[in-house]
Amino acid sequence: MTQPLKAVRVSEHVYWVGAIDWAIRDFHGYSTEQGTTYNAYLILGDKVTLVDTVKPAFVDELMSRISSVIEPSRIDYIISNHSEMDHSGSLPAVVDRVRPERVFASPMGVKALADHFQLNAPVASVKDGESMSLGNLSVGFTETRMVHWPDSMFSFLLDDGVLFSNDAFGMHLATSQRFDDEVSGWEYQAAKYYANILMPLSLVIAKTLAKVEALKLPIKVIAPDHGFIWRKDLETIVSLYSRWSAQKRNTSAVVAYDTMWGSTATMATAISEGLSSEGVRNKLMPLKGCNRSEVITELLEAGAVVVGAPTMNNNIFPPMADLLTYLKGLKPRNLIGAAFGSYGWSGEAVGQIREYLSAAGVEMPLEGLKVKFVPREQDLADCFQMGSSLARILKEAAAIDLSAPAATTREAPIPR
Ligand code: FEO
């Protein structure tokens, strides 16, 4: 590192000493078109404490920012809130340079760190609800299992009211500003982060929100490990998490498709028209122009997903198999859907799409729609009908309670 970098003061005793990754465009399969940050924090107590580290390639940036405040060898403790590599990847290098007295992690974190590294420092566990003295300051710990991994925990600096929330309340967004009141237009990135990282953990997140609320911590600042720090708009991000974790849905739809020679694209357009004819806002998402993580973001609050792909060599056209595998893992709740696609000889793709959607928990009230080679006028009328029928079902479900678990799977021919 040739140029010294600066820490940013967060509160009386806390400095941000993280790294800004302006260049990353793929975060384990999630498109990060606006980069990200790996936030780490330095607590200047009698016992100087580093909260989390950064991705391995950014260790020099971390050390440089620490050095702008304090000689790194003065760090006594390191708290590891989560062992995933974007937060612990540079821990071995930091430990070797700093030689801390001890590294602290949750009981699951101690095991996870041991499974990742051989650290040249003792690693001790801190329990849920435990507090630790830094001499003049006190840090409390709350286990937040599965937000994002089993080892995840929050740390809380009681004296300054700073909650170190690790993966929660963050987003993949690189900015030169560090605080929420300095950044605008972040909402899409917050939703994208929730949809792609946290959506399958929504039930746990709802419980974690309730658990932290019950602790009645005097939180003044939420300091996550990605994106900017919340010092003004804390309520906004917490209420967004409350809303997203409930997985309540609106009456909009996403039509995701891929096409070989244009037939499935033509079908997708007719289905979109059918949805629109019933006043259902919808978005056509051709996979040739959309990353899987963008489709998932649109599905965070949409009520319906319509998926189309041609059959290729007796299988789903591969880019769509990619999206469906991803969707299945993210387990969206309370979604309805339908499948369509063109084919030349065998036409297995539509049935396979339905199997994926069913495995993902998507309720499918309509039969799939297949068209041989090129859609004719009647085929396009059927596609339109699929869209308008699904729109009516969606509106009816929303009028009842779309967030309630589906009692039955409705299977019916497309009404004409
Ligand atoms: Fe940002 Fe689960 O790591």
XYZ file of C-alpha atoms and ligand atoms in Angstrom:
419
model
C 0.000 0.000 0.000
C 1.622 3.203 -1.103
C -1.046 5.655 -0.065
C -2.207 5.811 3.539
C -5.975 5.486 3.904
C -8.113 7.042 6.595
C -10.445 5.610 9.167
C -13.838 7.292 9.582
C -15.166 8.134 13.017
C -18.544 6.534 13.752
C -19.049 7.412 17.432
C -17.020 8.538 20.426
C -15.055 5.282 20.605
C -15.672 3.627 17.218
C -13.973 4.050 13.845
C -14.843 2.448 10.511
C -11.668 0.785 9.204
C -13.106 -1.345 6.392
C -12.449 -1.635 2.670
C -14.318 -0.451 -0.411
C -14.475 -2.931 -3.295
C -15.415 -0.795 -6.263
C -14.593 -3.498 -8.812
C -16.469 -6.608 -7.715
C -19.246 -7.563 -10.136
C -20.031 -11.105 -8.934
C -20.450 -11.941 -5.266
C -20.828 -15.731 -5.235
C -23.287 -15.619 -8.117
C -25.019 -12.376 -7.207
C -24.380 -9.487 -9.617
C -22.882 -6.556 -7.738
C -23.007 -3.855 -10.375
C -22.321 -1.147 -7.782
C -19.536 -2.956 -5.920
C -19.568 -3.487 -2.177
C -17.764 -2.736 1.051
C -16.338 -5.019 3.713
C -16.796 -3.067 6.909
C -14.631 -3.550 9.968
C -14.697 -1.416 13.075
C -12.133 -0.380 15.634
C -13.260 0.226 19.232
C -10.839 2.420 21.146
C -11.391 1.132 24.658
C -8.824 0.343 27.333
C -8.722 -2.933 25.476
C -8.493 -1.906 21.821
C -10.829 -4.148 19.850
C -11.270 -4.846 16.145
C -14.739 -5.987 15.097
C -14.511 -8.227 11.997
C -11.935 -8.021 9.228
C -12.195 -7.894 5.431
C -11.833 -10.066 2.346
C -8.233 -11.306 2.052
C -7.287 -9.098 -0.910
C -8.129 -5.983 1.125
C -6.029 -6.622 4.221
C -3.597 -3.814 3.380
C -6.496 -1.371 3.107
C -7.753 -2.489 6.525
C -4.317 -2.158 8.120
C -3.777 1.236 6.555
C -7.058 2.595 7.920
C -6.308 1.152 11.364
C -2.859 2.767 11.255
C -4.452 6.176 10.664
C -5.918 5.930 14.182
C -3.646 3.695 16.209
C -0.583 1.514 15.861
C -2.115 -1.875 14.855
C -0.014 -3.796 17.386
C -2.054 -2.038 20.109
C -5.126 -4.107 19.200
C -5.865 -6.419 22.135
C -8.991 -8.239 20.995
C -10.614 -9.204 17.727
C -14.321 -10.007 17.618
C -15.392 -12.222 14.712
C -19.138 -11.866 14.276
C -19.247 -14.261 11.307
C -16.705 -16.580 9.715
C -17.632 -16.177 6.048
C -14.532 -15.199 4.068
C -15.659 -11.663 3.285
C -15.363 -10.931 7.026
C -12.812 -13.417 8.298
C -10.691 -14.039 5.202
C -7.946 -11.683 6.326
C -8.157 -12.737 9.993
C -5.061 -14.988 9.831
C -2.970 -12.163 8.317
C -4.314 -9.628 10.830
C -3.634 -11.982 13.741
C -0.063 -12.509 12.513
C 0.555 -8.766 12.225
C -1.241 -7.680 15.402
C -0.755 -10.636 17.741
C -3.960 -9.992 19.724
C -4.497 -11.442 23.194
C -7.596 -13.232 22.030
C -10.126 -13.650 19.228
C -13.783 -13.882 20.271
C -16.612 -15.575 18.372
C -19.919 -17.295 19.087
C -19.661 -20.984 20.081
C -20.532 -21.936 16.485
C -18.111 -19.264 15.292
C -15.241 -20.839 17.220
C -15.896 -24.113 15.413
C -16.310 -22.420 12.040
C -13.064 -20.476 12.434
C -11.278 -23.712 13.339
C -12.698 -25.288 10.186
C -11.337 -22.412 8.104
C -7.985 -21.463 9.643
C -5.196 -22.289 12.022
C -5.016 -18.958 13.825
C -1.933 -17.961 15.768
C -4.030 -16.643 18.638
C -6.350 -18.177 21.234
C -9.991 -18.175 20.171
C -12.628 -17.943 22.904
C -16.375 -18.266 22.670
C -18.850 -15.690 23.916
C -22.357 -16.817 24.692
C -25.704 -15.380 23.736
C -26.472 -12.543 26.163
C -22.943 -12.380 27.548
C -21.067 -9.094 27.996
C -17.353 -8.494 27.895
C -15.397 -5.691 29.511
C -12.943 -3.644 27.485
C -11.882 -1.901 30.687
C -13.726 1.380 30.364
C -16.282 0.038 27.851
C -18.588 -2.934 27.585
C -19.561 -5.072 24.581
C -22.576 -7.398 24.598
C -23.238 -10.331 22.281
C -26.422 -11.707 20.766
C -26.429 -14.875 18.726
C -28.211 -14.400 15.392
C -27.998 -17.909 14.024
C -28.647 -18.166 10.277
C -28.410 -14.417 9.778
C -26.470 -15.345 7.745
C -24.738 -18.561 8.913
C -25.143 -20.676 12.061
C -22.206 -18.829 13.624
C -23.502 -15.292 13.075
C -23.847 -12.905 15.984
C -24.377 -9.216 16.686
C -22.079 -7.271 18.996
C -23.258 -4.149 20.798
C -21.095 -1.386 22.270
C -23.323 -0.299 25.099
C -21.476 2.922 25.874
C -21.909 4.396 22.359
C -25.110 2.584 21.356
C -23.454 0.998 18.308
C -24.895 -2.292 17.042
C -22.418 -4.236 14.893
C -24.947 -6.175 12.838
C -22.619 -8.030 10.477
C -24.589 -9.229 7.404
C -27.939 -7.841 8.596
C -29.112 -4.401 7.424
C -26.336 -4.192 4.842
C -26.170 -4.066 1.081
C -23.671 -4.477 -1.712
C -23.032 -0.848 -2.550
C -19.634 0.823 -2.841
C -19.750 4.515 -1.940
C -17.249 7.118 -0.835
C -19.760 8.142 1.837
C -20.066 6.107 4.995
C -23.433 7.123 6.449
C -27.067 6.766 5.459
C -27.740 10.504 5.556
C -25.055 10.988 2.882
C -26.353 8.387 0.406
C -29.545 8.373 -1.672
C -31.066 5.875 -4.088
C -30.003 2.844 -2.041
C -33.398 1.101 -1.779
C -32.952 -1.233 -4.760
C -29.580 -2.428 -3.457
C -31.017 -3.083 0.011
C -33.848 -5.126 -1.530
C -31.437 -6.977 -3.807
C -29.242 -7.910 -0.858
C -32.208 -9.145 1.182
C -33.683 -11.108 -1.746
C -30.441 -12.811 -2.747
C -28.793 -13.403 0.616
C -31.458 -13.428 3.277
C -34.800 -14.381 1.695
C -34.583 -18.113 2.533
C -33.867 -17.140 6.145
C -36.936 -14.911 6.483
C -38.577 -16.871 9.303
C -35.353 -16.699 11.332
C -34.951 -13.023 10.533
C -38.440 -12.245 11.827
C -37.554 -14.027 15.078
C -34.197 -12.238 15.289
C -35.872 -8.851 14.853
C -38.240 -9.711 17.707
C -35.358 -10.986 19.849
C -33.293 -7.816 19.390
C -36.338 -5.603 19.947
C -37.070 -7.421 23.220
C -33.547 -6.647 24.438
C -34.462 -2.938 24.320
C -30.910 -1.976 23.464
C -30.341 1.789 23.306
C -29.287 1.595 19.656
C -28.089 4.879 18.152
C -26.104 3.462 15.240
C -26.420 0.268 13.197
C -23.039 -0.633 11.765
C -23.382 -3.470 9.236
C -20.528 -5.197 7.419
C -21.656 -4.217 3.912
C -22.677 -0.833 2.544
C -23.087 2.275 4.665
C -23.710 2.859 8.379
C -27.161 3.754 9.707
C -27.089 6.733 12.067
C -30.229 8.615 10.990
C -32.702 6.290 9.290
C -32.465 3.222 11.547
C -36.226 2.745 11.604
C -36.437 2.654 7.808
C -34.137 -0.314 7.325
C -35.543 -2.186 10.329
C -39.090 -1.770 9.063
C -38.038 -2.878 5.573
C -36.588 -6.051 7.110
C -39.797 -6.556 9.027
C -41.797 -6.242 5.792
C -39.520 -8.426 3.681
C -39.191 -11.156 6.276
C -43.004 -11.445 6.408
C -42.871 -12.349 2.671
C -46.150 -10.567 2.025
C -46.693 -10.022 -1.647
C -48.305 -7.502 -3.940
C -50.299 -7.998 -7.121
C -47.435 -7.689 -9.553
C -45.874 -10.406 -11.675
C -42.520 -11.287 -13.183
C -42.268 -13.080 -16.530
C -38.779 -14.575 -16.764
C -37.849 -16.338 -19.972
C -35.138 -17.311 -22.378
C -35.507 -18.093 -26.041
C -33.587 -19.796 -28.853
C -35.292 -18.569 -32.030
C -37.829 -16.113 -30.659
C -40.885 -18.340 -30.130
C -40.721 -18.406 -26.330
C -40.092 -14.637 -26.381
C -43.251 -14.147 -28.464
C -45.203 -16.264 -25.974
C -43.787 -14.222 -23.080
C -44.989 -10.993 -24.653
C -48.503 -12.384 -25.106
C -48.583 -13.561 -21.473
C -47.449 -10.116 -20.358
C -50.273 -8.564 -22.369
C -52.724 -10.888 -20.669
C -51.474 -9.884 -17.231
C -51.678 -6.221 -18.192
C -55.236 -6.648 -19.498
C -56.283 -7.380 -15.916
C -54.356 -4.413 -14.556
C -51.553 -6.523 -13.084
C -48.233 -4.707 -13.258
C -45.663 -7.065 -14.704
C -42.073 -7.124 -15.808
C -40.673 -9.157 -18.677
C -37.189 -10.357 -17.794
C -35.298 -11.951 -20.712
C -32.352 -13.869 -19.282
C -30.168 -12.658 -22.134
C -30.341 -9.250 -20.472
C -30.919 -10.038 -16.785
C -28.742 -11.688 -14.183
C -30.393 -14.313 -11.978
C -30.026 -12.029 -8.972
C -31.975 -9.245 -10.701
C -34.888 -11.619 -11.330
C -34.862 -12.674 -7.676
C -34.879 -9.034 -6.586
C -38.032 -8.405 -8.639
C -39.556 -11.452 -6.967
C -38.957 -10.197 -3.440
C -42.458 -8.733 -3.257
C -44.148 -9.791 -6.523
C -47.105 -12.155 -6.212
C -46.576 -14.251 -9.341
C -43.765 -15.659 -11.410
C -44.252 -16.956 -14.951
C -41.307 -18.895 -16.312
C -40.687 -19.791 -19.941
C -37.963 -21.686 -21.777
C -37.597 -23.794 -24.884
C -36.662 -27.457 -24.764
C -33.102 -28.234 -25.807
C -31.860 -31.828 -26.050
C -34.786 -33.043 -23.918
C -34.013 -30.499 -21.208
C -34.703 -26.955 -20.132
C -32.681 -24.410 -22.061
C -29.620 -24.216 -19.747
C -29.707 -20.509 -18.745
C -33.212 -21.067 -17.351
C -32.057 -24.151 -15.419
C -29.531 -21.840 -13.782
C -32.237 -19.411 -12.661
C -34.552 -22.180 -11.446
C -31.796 -23.836 -9.403
C -31.062 -20.477 -7.804
C -34.754 -19.786 -7.157
C -35.267 -23.197 -5.585
C -32.490 -22.502 -3.094
C -33.936 -19.138 -2.111
C -37.312 -20.665 -1.185
C -39.686 -17.751 -1.813
C -42.941 -18.077 0.126
C -46.484 -17.209 -0.957
C -45.809 -17.090 -4.701
C -48.047 -18.390 -7.468
C -46.711 -19.217 -10.897
C -47.005 -20.824 -14.302
C -44.744 -22.352 -16.958
C -44.574 -22.078 -20.714
C -42.223 -22.657 -23.636
C -41.773 -23.700 -27.225
C -40.346 -26.982 -28.458
C -39.534 -28.859 -31.630
C -39.872 -32.592 -30.904
C -40.250 -33.673 -27.304
C -41.105 -30.579 -25.220
C -39.943 -31.677 -21.767
C -38.935 -28.198 -20.593
C -42.366 -27.006 -19.463
C -42.871 -30.020 -17.231
C -39.374 -29.642 -15.850
C -39.963 -25.955 -15.108
C -43.095 -26.930 -13.214
C -41.122 -29.444 -11.177
C -38.557 -26.801 -10.246
C -41.226 -24.256 -9.347
C -43.084 -26.812 -7.292
C -39.871 -27.744 -5.453
C -39.314 -24.034 -4.795
C -42.733 -23.883 -3.111
C -44.467 -21.954 -5.894
C -48.152 -22.775 -6.181
C -49.243 -23.396 -9.779
C -52.945 -22.960 -10.394
C -52.699 -23.387 -14.186
C -51.457 -26.116 -16.472
C -48.255 -25.451 -18.405
C -48.419 -24.139 -21.943
C -46.346 -25.651 -24.766
C -46.156 -24.517 -28.395
C -44.558 -26.508 -31.193
C -41.928 -24.514 -33.057
C -43.645 -21.185 -33.818
C -46.778 -19.890 -32.068
C -49.857 -19.434 -34.245
C -52.716 -17.031 -33.589
C -54.544 -19.499 -31.320
C -51.345 -20.235 -29.393
C -50.848 -16.562 -28.687
C -54.483 -16.267 -27.627
C -53.792 -19.119 -25.170
C -50.740 -17.282 -23.875
C -52.780 -14.117 -23.416
C -55.377 -16.214 -21.598
C -52.702 -17.704 -19.342
C -51.642 -14.184 -18.363
C -55.152 -12.882 -17.752
C -56.210 -16.014 -15.827
C -53.162 -15.885 -13.601
C -53.792 -12.175 -13.027
C -57.351 -12.863 -11.854
C -56.174 -15.633 -9.532
C -53.481 -13.349 -8.153
C -55.943 -10.538 -7.478
C -58.379 -12.952 -5.875
C -55.639 -14.436 -3.667
C -54.442 -10.965 -2.675
C -57.992 -9.987 -1.746
C -58.178 -13.011 0.556
C -54.723 -13.254 2.132
C -51.801 -13.942 -0.091
C -49.456 -14.409 2.839
C -51.410 -17.378 4.187
C -49.999 -20.809 3.357
C -51.674 -22.442 0.357
C -54.255 -24.969 1.540
C -54.300 -26.850 -1.728
C -52.558 -26.821 -5.049
C -55.066 -25.876 -7.628
C -54.714 -27.696 -10.919
C -57.053 -26.654 -13.658
C -57.034 -26.146 -17.396
C -56.646 -22.568 -18.509
C -60.148 -21.051 -18.493
C -61.315 -19.756 -21.865
Fe -21.063 -10.896 4.288
Fe -22.308 -14.036 5.188
O -21.029 -12.752 4.698
